[in-house]
Structures are given as structure tokens and as C-alpha cells.
Coordinates of C-alpha atoms and ligand atoms in Angstrom, one line a residue:
X1 CA 33.7 -3.5 11.8
X2 CA 31.0 -5.1 14.0
X3 CA 30.2 -8.7 13.6
X4 CA 27.2 -8.7 11.4
X5 CA 26.3 -12.3 12.2
X6 CA 25.8 -11.3 15.9
X7 CA 23.5 -8.5 14.9
X8 CA 21.5 -10.7 12.6
X9 CA 21.1 -13.3 15.3
X10 CA 20.1 -10.7 17.8
X11 CA 17.4 -9.4 15.5
X12 CA 16.4 -12.9 14.5
X13 CA 15.8 -13.8 18.2
X14 CA 13.5 -10.8 18.6
X15 CA 15.8 -8.5 20.5
X16 CA 16.2 -4.8 19.7
X17 CA 19.3 -3.5 18.1
X18 CA 20.9 -0.6 20.0
X19 CA 21.2 2.7 18.2
X20 CA 24.9 2.1 17.7
X21 CA 24.3 -1.4 16.2
X22 CA 21.6 -0.1 13.8
X23 CA 23.9 2.7 12.7
X24 CA 26.7 0.2 12.1
X25 CA 24.4 -2.0 10.0
X26 CA 23.4 1.0 7.8
X27 CA 27.0 2.2 7.5
X28 CA 28.1 -1.3 6.4
X29 CA 25.3 -1.4 3.8
X30 CA 26.2 2.0 2.5
X31 CA 29.9 1.2 2.2
X32 CA 29.4 -2.3 0.8
X33 CA 31.1 -3.7 3.9
X34 CA 28.4 -6.4 4.2
X35 CA 27.5 -9.2 1.8
X36 CA 24.1 -9.0 0.1
X37 CA 23.2 -12.4 1.7
X38 CA 23.8 -11.0 5.2
X39 CA 21.8 -7.8 4.4
X40 CA 19.0 -10.0 3.1
X41 CA 19.1 -12.1 6.2
X42 CA 18.9 -9.0 8.4
X43 CA 16.0 -7.6 6.3
X44 CA 14.1 -10.9 6.7
X45 CA 14.8 -10.8 10.5
X46 CA 13.5 -7.2 10.6
X47 CA 10.5 -8.2 8.5
X48 CA 9.6 -11.1 10.8
X49 CA 10.4 -9.6 14.2
X50 CA 9.4 -6.0 13.4
X51 CA 11.2 -2.9 14.8
X52 CA 10.5 -0.9 17.9
X53 CA 9.6 2.8 17.3
X54 CA 13.1 3.7 18.6
X55 CA 14.7 1.3 16.2
X56 CA 12.7 2.7 13.3
X57 CA 13.7 6.3 14.2
X58 CA 17.4 5.3 14.3
X59 CA 17.1 3.3 11.1
X60 CA 15.4 6.2 9.3
X61 CA 17.9 8.8 10.6
X62 CA 20.9 6.6 9.6
X63 CA 19.4 6.0 6.1
X64 CA 18.7 9.8 5.7
X65 CA 22.4 10.5 6.4
X66 CA 23.8 7.7 4.4
X67 CA 24.3 10.2 1.6
X68 CA 23.8 13.8 0.7
X69 CA 21.0 15.8 2.4
X70 CA 19.5 18.7 0.5
X71 CA 20.0 22.1 2.1
X72 CA 17.1 24.3 0.9
X73 CA 17.9 27.3 3.2
X74 CA 18.7 29.5 0.1
X75 CA 15.0 29.4 -0.8
X76 CA 13.1 31.8 1.4
X77 CA 10.1 30.7 3.3
X78 CA 8.9 27.3 4.6
X79 CA 9.3 24.7 1.8
X80 CA 6.5 22.2 1.1
X81 CA 6.7 18.6 -0.2
X82 CA 4.2 15.8 -0.6
X83 CA 4.4 12.1 -1.2
X84 CA 1.9 9.5 -2.3
X85 CA 2.4 5.9 -1.4
X86 CA 1.3 5.2 -5.0
X87 CA -1.9 4.5 -6.9
X88 CA -3.7 4.5 -10.2
X89 CA -4.6 7.7 -12.0
X90 CA -3.1 9.4 -9.0
X91 CA -2.2 12.7 -10.7
X92 CA -2.5 15.0 -7.6
X93 CA 1.1 16.4 -7.7
X94 CA 0.6 17.9 -11.2
X95 CA -2.5 19.7 -9.8
X96 CA -1.6 20.7 -6.3
X97 CA 2.1 21.6 -6.7
X98 CA 1.3 24.5 -9.1
X99 CA -1.7 25.5 -7.0
X100 CA 0.2 25.6 -3.7
X101 CA 3.2 27.3 -5.3
X102 CA 0.9 29.9 -6.9
X103 CA -0.2 30.8 -3.3
X104 CA 3.4 31.8 -2.5
X105 CA 4.6 28.6 -0.8
X106 CA 7.7 27.2 -2.3
X107 CA 7.2 23.6 -3.5
X108 CA 10.5 21.6 -3.8
X109 CA 9.5 18.3 -5.2
X110 CA 11.8 15.4 -5.7
X111 CA 9.9 12.7 -7.5
X112 CA 10.2 9.1 -8.6
X113 CA 9.4 7.1 -11.6
X114 CA 6.5 4.7 -11.9
X115 CA 7.0 1.0 -11.0
X116 CA 4.3 -1.7 -11.4
X117 CA 0.8 -0.3 -11.5
X118 CA 1.7 2.9 -9.6
X119 CA 2.5 5.9 -11.9
X120 CA 5.4 8.3 -11.2
X121 CA 5.4 12.1 -11.6
X122 CA 8.7 12.1 -13.5
X123 CA 7.3 9.9 -16.3
X124 CA 4.2 12.0 -16.5
X125 CA 6.0 15.3 -16.8
X126 CA 8.5 13.9 -19.2
X127 CA 5.6 13.0 -21.6
X128 CA 5.6 16.8 -22.2
X129 CA 7.9 17.3 -25.2
X130 CA 11.3 18.6 -24.0
X131 CA 10.5 18.5 -20.3
X132 CA 13.6 17.5 -18.2
X133 CA 13.7 16.4 -14.6
X134 CA 17.4 15.7 -14.6
X135 CA 18.5 18.7 -12.6
X136 CA 21.5 19.1 -10.3
X137 CA 20.6 20.1 -6.8
X138 CA 22.1 23.6 -7.4
X139 CA 20.0 24.1 -10.6
X140 CA 16.8 22.9 -8.9
X141 CA 17.3 25.2 -5.9
X142 CA 17.9 28.2 -8.2
X143 CA 14.7 27.4 -10.2
X144 CA 12.6 27.0 -7.1
X145 CA 14.0 30.2 -5.7
X146 CA 13.0 32.0 -8.9
X147 CA 9.6 30.5 -9.7
X148 CA 8.5 28.8 -6.4
X149 CA 8.2 25.3 -7.9
X150 CA 10.6 22.7 -9.2
X151 CA 10.2 19.0 -9.9
X152 CA 13.5 17.0 -10.0
X153 CA 14.5 13.3 -10.1
X154 CA 16.2 11.7 -7.2
X155 CA 19.9 12.1 -7.4
X156 CA 22.1 9.0 -7.0
X157 CA 23.9 10.3 -3.9
X158 CA 20.6 10.7 -1.9
X159 CA 19.9 7.9 0.6
X160 CA 22.3 5.3 -1.0
X161 CA 21.4 3.0 1.9
X162 CA 17.7 3.0 0.8
X163 CA 18.7 2.3 -2.8
X164 CA 20.6 -0.8 -1.8
X165 CA 18.1 -2.0 0.9
X166 CA 15.1 -1.4 -1.4
X167 CA 16.7 -3.4 -4.3
X168 CA 17.3 -6.3 -1.9
X169 CA 13.8 -6.1 -0.3
X170 CA 12.3 -6.2 -3.8
X171 CA 13.8 -9.6 -4.5
X172 CA 13.6 -11.2 -1.0
X173 CA 9.9 -10.8 -0.2
X174 CA 10.6 -8.1 2.4
X175 CA 8.9 -5.1 0.9
X176 CA 5.6 -5.3 2.8
X177 CA 7.0 -4.4 6.3
X178 CA 5.6 -1.2 7.8
X179 CA 8.8 -0.1 9.6
X180 CA 10.9 -0.9 6.5
X181 CA 8.4 1.1 4.3
X182 CA 8.4 4.0 6.9
X183 CA 12.2 4.2 7.0
X184 CA 12.5 4.0 3.2
X185 CA 9.9 6.7 2.4
X186 CA 10.7 9.0 5.2
X187 CA 14.5 8.9 4.8
X188 CA 14.1 10.0 1.2
X189 CA 11.6 12.7 2.1
X190 CA 13.8 14.1 4.9
X191 CA 16.9 14.0 2.8
X192 CA 15.0 15.9 0.1
X193 CA 15.1 18.9 2.5
X194 CA 11.6 20.4 2.7
X195 CA 10.4 21.7 6.1
X196 CA 6.9 20.2 5.7
X197 CA 5.7 16.9 4.2
X198 CA 2.1 16.0 3.4
X199 CA 1.7 12.2 2.9
X200 CA -1.1 10.7 0.8
X201 CA -1.4 7.1 2.1
X202 CA -3.5 5.2 -0.4
X203 CA -5.7 2.4 0.7
X204 CA -7.7 -0.2 -1.2
X205 CA -7.5 -2.6 -4.2
X206 CA -5.1 -0.4 -6.1
X207 CA -2.7 0.4 -3.2
X208 CA 0.2 -1.1 -1.3
X209 CA -2.0 -1.0 1.8
X210 CA -5.2 -3.0 1.2
X211 CA -7.0 -2.4 4.5
X212 CA -7.5 0.7 6.7
X213 CA -5.8 -0.5 9.9
X214 CA -2.5 -1.2 8.0
X215 CA -2.8 2.2 6.2
X216 CA -3.5 4.0 9.5
X217 CA -0.5 2.3 11.2
X218 CA 1.8 3.2 8.3
X219 CA 0.5 6.8 8.3
X220 CA 0.9 7.2 12.1
X221 CA 4.4 5.9 12.1
X222 CA 5.5 8.1 9.2
X223 CA 4.0 11.2 10.9
X224 CA 5.7 10.3 14.2
X225 CA 9.1 9.6 12.6
X226 CA 8.9 12.9 10.6
X227 CA 8.2 14.8 13.7
X228 CA 10.9 13.1 15.7
X229 CA 13.4 14.0 12.9
X230 CA 12.3 17.7 13.0
X231 CA 9.8 17.9 10.1
X232 CA 6.1 19.0 10.2
X233 CA 4.1 16.1 8.7
X234 CA 0.5 15.2 8.3
X235 CA -1.1 12.3 6.4
X236 CA -4.3 12.0 4.4
X237 CA -5.6 8.4 3.9
X238 CA -7.4 8.3 0.6
X239 CA -9.3 5.6 -1.2
X240 CA -7.9 3.5 -4.0
X241 CA -11.1 1.5 -4.4
X242 CA -11.1 2.9 -7.9
X243 CA -8.7 4.9 -10.0
X244 CA -8.6 8.4 -8.6
X245 CA -8.9 10.3 -11.9
X246 CA -10.5 9.3 -15.2
X247 CA -7.4 9.1 -17.3
X248 CA -4.6 6.6 -16.6
X249 CA -1.2 6.8 -18.3
X250 CA 1.5 9.5 -18.6
X251 CA 0.4 12.0 -21.3
X252 CA -3.2 11.2 -20.5
X253 CA -2.7 12.1 -16.8
X254 CA -1.0 15.4 -17.9
X255 CA -4.1 16.1 -20.0
X256 CA -6.4 15.5 -17.0
X257 CA -4.3 17.7 -14.7
X258 CA -4.4 20.5 -17.3
X259 CA -8.2 20.2 -17.5
X260 CA -8.5 20.3 -13.7
X261 CA -6.3 23.4 -13.5
X262 CA -8.5 25.0 -16.2
X263 CA -11.6 24.3 -14.1
X264 CA -13.0 22.1 -16.9
X265 CA -13.2 18.9 -14.8
X266 CA -13.0 18.0 -11.1
X267 CA -14.3 14.9 -9.3
X268 CA -12.4 12.8 -6.8
X269 CA -9.0 13.8 -8.3
X270 CA -9.7 17.5 -7.5
X271 CA -11.1 16.6 -4.1
X272 CA -8.0 14.7 -3.0
X273 CA -5.7 17.4 -4.5
X274 CA -7.5 20.1 -2.5
X275 CA -7.4 18.0 0.7
X276 CA -3.6 17.5 0.3
X277 CA -2.9 21.0 -1.0
X278 CA -4.8 22.7 1.8
X279 CA -2.7 20.7 4.3
X280 CA 0.5 21.8 2.6
X281 CA -0.7 25.4 3.1
X282 CA -1.6 24.7 6.7
X283 CA 1.7 23.1 7.6
X284 CA 3.6 26.0 6.1
X285 CA 1.4 28.5 8.0
X286 CA 0.1 30.1 4.8
X287 CA -3.5 29.6 6.1
X288 CA -5.0 28.9 9.4
X289 CA -7.5 26.2 8.5
X290 CA -8.1 23.5 5.9
X291 CA -11.3 25.2 4.8
X292 CA -9.4 28.5 4.2
X293 CA -6.8 26.5 2.3
X294 CA -9.4 24.8 0.0
X295 CA -11.1 28.2 -0.7
X296 CA -7.7 29.7 -1.6
X297 CA -6.8 26.8 -3.9
X298 CA -10.2 26.9 -5.6
X299 CA -9.6 30.6 -6.3
X300 CA -6.3 29.8 -7.9
X301 CA -8.1 27.6 -10.3
X302 CA -10.8 30.2 -11.1
X303 CA -8.3 33.0 -11.7
X304 CA -6.0 30.7 -13.8
X305 CA -3.1 31.3 -11.3
X306 CA -2.5 27.6 -10.9
X307 CA -2.3 27.0 -14.7
X308 CA 0.1 30.0 -15.1
X309 CA 2.3 28.4 -12.5
X310 CA 2.3 25.1 -14.4
X311 CA 3.2 27.0 -17.5
X312 CA 6.2 28.5 -15.7
X313 CA 7.2 25.0 -14.5
X314 CA 7.1 23.5 -18.0
X315 CA 9.0 26.4 -19.6
X316 CA 11.7 26.6 -16.9
X317 CA 12.4 22.8 -17.4
X318 CA 12.6 23.0 -21.2
X319 CA 9.1 21.7 -22.0
X320 CA 6.7 22.8 -24.6
X321 CA 4.2 24.9 -22.7
X322 CA 1.9 25.1 -25.8
X323 CA 0.5 21.8 -24.6
X324 CA -1.5 23.8 -22.1
X325 CA -3.5 25.5 -24.9
X326 CA -3.4 22.5 -27.2
X327 CA -3.1 19.2 -25.2
X328 CA -3.1 17.3 -28.5
X329 CA 0.6 18.3 -28.8
X330 CA 1.2 15.6 -26.1
X331 CA 2.0 12.1 -27.5
X332 CA -1.2 10.4 -28.9
X333 CA -1.5 6.7 -29.2
X334 CA -1.7 5.0 -32.7
X335 CA -4.3 2.4 -31.6
X336 CA -7.4 2.4 -29.4
X337 CA -10.0 -0.1 -28.3
X338 CA -13.3 0.5 -26.6
X339 CA -14.3 -2.1 -23.9
X340 CA -18.0 -2.4 -23.2
X341 CA -20.0 -4.0 -20.4
X342 CA -21.0 -7.6 -20.9
X343 CA -24.1 -7.2 -18.6
X344 CA -26.1 -4.5 -16.9
X345 CA -26.0 -3.6 -13.2
X346 CA -24.7 -1.2 -10.6
X347 CA -20.9 -1.0 -10.6
X348 CA -20.2 -2.1 -7.0
X349 CA -16.4 -2.9 -7.0
X350 CA -13.3 -2.3 -9.2
X351 CA -10.1 -4.3 -9.0
X352 CA -8.0 -1.2 -9.3
X353 CA -4.7 -3.2 -9.4
X354 CA -6.0 -5.1 -12.5
X355 CA -6.9 -1.7 -14.1
X356 CA -3.4 -0.5 -13.3
X357 CA -1.8 -3.8 -14.6
X358 CA -3.8 -3.3 -17.8
X359 CA -2.2 0.1 -18.3
X360 CA 1.3 -1.5 -17.7
X361 CA 0.5 -4.1 -20.3
X362 CA -0.6 -1.3 -22.7
X363 CA 2.9 0.2 -22.3
X364 CA 2.1 3.0 -19.8
X365 CA 4.2 1.5 -16.9
X366 CA 7.1 -0.7 -16.1
X367 CA 7.5 -4.2 -14.7
X368 CA 11.2 -3.7 -14.1
X369 CA 12.9 -0.5 -13.2
X370 CA 14.9 -0.6 -16.5
X371 CA 11.8 -1.0 -18.8
X372 CA 10.9 1.7 -21.3
X373 CA 7.5 3.2 -21.2
X374 CA 5.1 4.5 -23.9
X375 CA 4.1 8.0 -22.9
X376 CA 0.9 7.9 -25.0
X377 CA -0.4 4.5 -23.7
X378 CA -3.1 4.2 -21.1
X379 CA -6.8 4.1 -20.4
X380 CA -9.7 6.6 -20.4
X381 CA -12.2 5.4 -17.8
X382 CA -15.8 5.9 -18.6
X383 CA -17.5 4.7 -15.4
X384 CA -17.3 5.3 -11.6
X385 CA -18.3 3.1 -8.7
X386 CA -22.0 3.4 -8.0
X387 CA -23.0 4.0 -11.7
X388 CA -25.8 2.0 -13.2
X389 CA -24.2 0.5 -16.4
X390 CA -26.2 -0.9 -19.3
X391 CA -25.1 -4.0 -21.2
X392 CA -23.0 -2.7 -24.1
X393 CA -22.2 0.6 -22.3
X394 CA -18.6 1.9 -22.6
X395 CA -16.4 0.9 -19.6
X396 CA -13.2 2.5 -20.9
X397 CA -11.0 3.1 -23.9
X398 CA -7.6 1.5 -24.1
X399 CA -4.7 3.3 -25.8
X400 CA -1.5 1.6 -27.0
X401 CA 1.0 1.6 -29.9
X402 CA -0.8 -1.2 -31.7
X403 CA -4.0 -3.1 -31.9
X404 CA -2.4 -6.3 -30.6
X405 CA -1.6 -4.6 -27.3
X406 CA -5.1 -3.2 -26.9
X407 CA -6.6 -6.6 -27.6
X408 CA -4.2 -8.2 -25.0
X409 CA -5.3 -5.6 -22.3
X410 CA -9.1 -5.9 -23.0
X411 CA -9.8 -9.1 -21.1
X412 CA -7.9 -8.1 -18.0
X413 CA -9.6 -4.7 -18.0
X414 CA -13.1 -6.2 -18.4
X415 CA -12.4 -8.6 -15.5
X416 CA -11.8 -5.6 -13.1
X417 CA -15.5 -4.7 -12.8
X418 CA -18.1 -6.2 -10.5
X419 CA -21.8 -5.5 -10.9
X420 CA -24.7 -5.9 -8.5
X421 CA -28.4 -5.7 -8.9
X422 CA -28.9 -3.4 -5.9
X423 CA -27.0 -0.1 -5.6
X424 CA -24.5 -0.5 -2.8
X425 CA -23.0 2.2 -0.4
X426 CA -19.9 3.8 -1.8
X427 CA -16.6 3.8 0.3
X428 CA -15.6 7.3 1.4
X429 CA -12.9 9.1 -0.6
X430 CA -11.0 10.4 2.4
X431 CA -10.7 7.6 4.9
X432 CA -8.8 9.3 7.7
X433 CA -6.5 12.2 8.5
X434 CA -3.5 11.7 10.8
X435 CA -2.2 15.1 12.0
X436 CA 1.1 15.8 13.6
X437 CA 0.8 15.5 17.4
X438 CA 1.0 18.9 19.0
X439 CA 3.7 19.2 21.7
Ligands
URA501 N1 8.0 3.2 -1.6 C1 9.3 3.4 -1.1 O1 10.0 4.4 -1.5 N2 9.8 2.5 -0.2 C2 9.1 1.5 0.2 O2 9.5 0.7 1.0 C3 7.8 1.3 -0.3 C4 7.3 2.2 -1.2

């Protein structure tokens, strides 16, 4: 057992840990051979001093192998996965996973639950009556082999080191460190077993990364780490200057995804889904250009192939696929409240985090991991950045289980909008693309 105090002091003083020392630290965390206060001290030292690229690779590798690593070799073909760093009305997985799988590329998706204002794919899918994401790895592999698409929850034995480190980071002010975020996300993605990973790094008022240089640095490091650990990875940097879709909340987001797959609606949500989905096709060599990928994905919407694939996913995981024909079978909220503009002007900024926090307050999200959520709660947005809004015009409708919750959310929601007299330039939706470096 190495002397953890020596390792903490070394990191505290700005020196690099050797690969062996980093592995010893992760092993001690995994086996509970180190006290939480020492792990916390090490995390703070890492947060303050940073990690070298070499240290980050070793940390990610050690975290990946701290528990089970999925072996997807029984599923033929190159497997695709994607990950979003989290946002509001960020429903792309429900759209692109069926679209990409319907092109013949197996999509093996291990997803998380929502926390804070970021939604989670598991909660969204579980708003479909009967849908279960609690699958064993064997069952998930068998389903993906048969249908080409599965969405499962993370198992407890996957990256146990990250589970412990993240829980301590959450309570010690050490979440916002790029190398710690990189190792946390990439260890889980690599342990989940897919050959290719497309990352959606969100940037803006409703994202972890508020500014472009930090988002670019995070994306670059994740792409490099993925590559050095044998995966093909690319990253799309997309804007969270406003909620991506129009519907926020679990059942509401399923409704919007169904409408997109039916070709009834599109907008920014479809654009980002096509950008990410086409890169999943490109990394798995199913197409030779992003444009070819987007054309193919659009065709899967027109022919209904994407919607058919979503139907297979819902049915195989015990859900009520009749929601596709009749989305009103999804949970509906008992109470609603329309929030209207107090003045006229061009909508020039949205505080997306406040809109996300409103949805949490309404019951759509969690403050703590153990909180229950209300699948029907959420918000239907009625405006986009750049719109001219008249005084009294609808900004959005809040949905919750009672009028009191709607009333509580209204002030926070209304405070999220900034108006100007002149129309202002809109931020681009796709801010940057970081591709894997070619050898
Ligand atoms: N999501 C993760 O899984 N880990 C982090 O560190 C931050 C976001």
C-alpha cells in the first residue's frame, strides 16, 4: 500500500504522479483502501494543479478498468455510442439512436439519469409506460444483436472508481476541472464498450461549459484520450444559448422526439441530431462524408424507418409502443400555466439554466440523485432567440402536478428572457467540430 500522504503532497506541490502512482491511487479508491478525506484532498490538489495529458490518460485508463468493461464483440459490426455533456431540451439521443440504427449501424447506448437542470435519457424513456432500462449486460447485448439498438442504465460494477470520485467531487467543489471531467466521462464511455464515440459538448448558459475556449479544451482532451485508448472519437460543440428543442421534461421530450421522427417538426433539435448522427455513421464507416450521412438520416425520417426502429426499441424493452400513434398515452400533467411577456422587444438572450431550473422546480428533474421525478412535468417553449415578442405574447406553458408548483415556477421562468429594441445577431448552433486526429 503506497503512502497516500506522499502522493497528495507530490500533487499538491505541482509535481506529476507517475503512471504507477496514479494507478495506485485509483486502486486504493476502488478498494476503499483510502479515507474519503484523503481522496478529497487529492481531488482538490488535482483540481488546483491540473493534470498533464499523460496523467489524464493513465487516470482514465485506470478508472475504466476499475470495474467491468463491456465486451460487445458478439454484436457484429462497428458499434456506435454518443454522449452529451448535458443540456436543456437536449433530446438528441431519442432521435439519432433510432435513425442511426435504422441505417444498419448497431447503437449500444448506456445512458444516465438527469441531475440538476440536465435531463437524462433513462428518465425520458421510462416516461413511456412499461419501458425498462434495467437490463443485464447479457440481455442488452442480445437485444442489440437482434434489433440493432438498445438503451440500458449504467450497471453498478462499471467504473466504480468514477462513482466514488464523482460523489466526492460533487461535495468538495472539484467538479469543474477539465481533466477530472474528461477522465470521468471517457472512462464510462470506454468501459461501455462501443468502438466509436461521438461527443456533444454543450456550451452556453445552459451547459457545464459556459465559454467556447473551455468547451474546446474539454472536447479536444476527450477526443485525444479516446484515441489514445483505442476508440474513434469526434466531438461536436453545440450551443446551449437556448433550450435545444421546444419541449422540456421527460414525457414532453419523448413527444417532441416522436414528432421529429415523423417529420412533423425539426428546428435546432433536428439539426444537432443530424450533425451528431452523421458523424456516428462516418466514424463507423457507414458513409464517406457528413453530407452523405445527413442525406441518409433525412431519408430514414421520410420513409418512416427511424420511427419503426424506435417502435422496436420500445417494444423490446417492455414499453407501450402505442404512444407513437397516440402520444397522449404518455403521462399528462394535471396543471398548466401560461407565462406571457411583460414587454415587447426582440428576444436577445435566454438564461437557459434558469429555464432548466424551472423545469426541476416543476418536478421534471432532480436536485439530489435520490429525488423522484414527475414524468409529466415540464415546459413547452413558445419563443426562440431572435423572435420579436409582443407584450402579452406567450413565452411558454408550464406543466406540473398542481397549480401551486406552476405558480412557483412562473417568476423564475419569466426572469430568463432578455429583450432588446434592435434585433441582434444570433449565436451559431454548431460552434465547432473537433475531429479525431489522423495518424
Ligand atoms: N458528467 C460526468 O459523467 N462526469 C463529470 O465529471 C461531469 C459530467
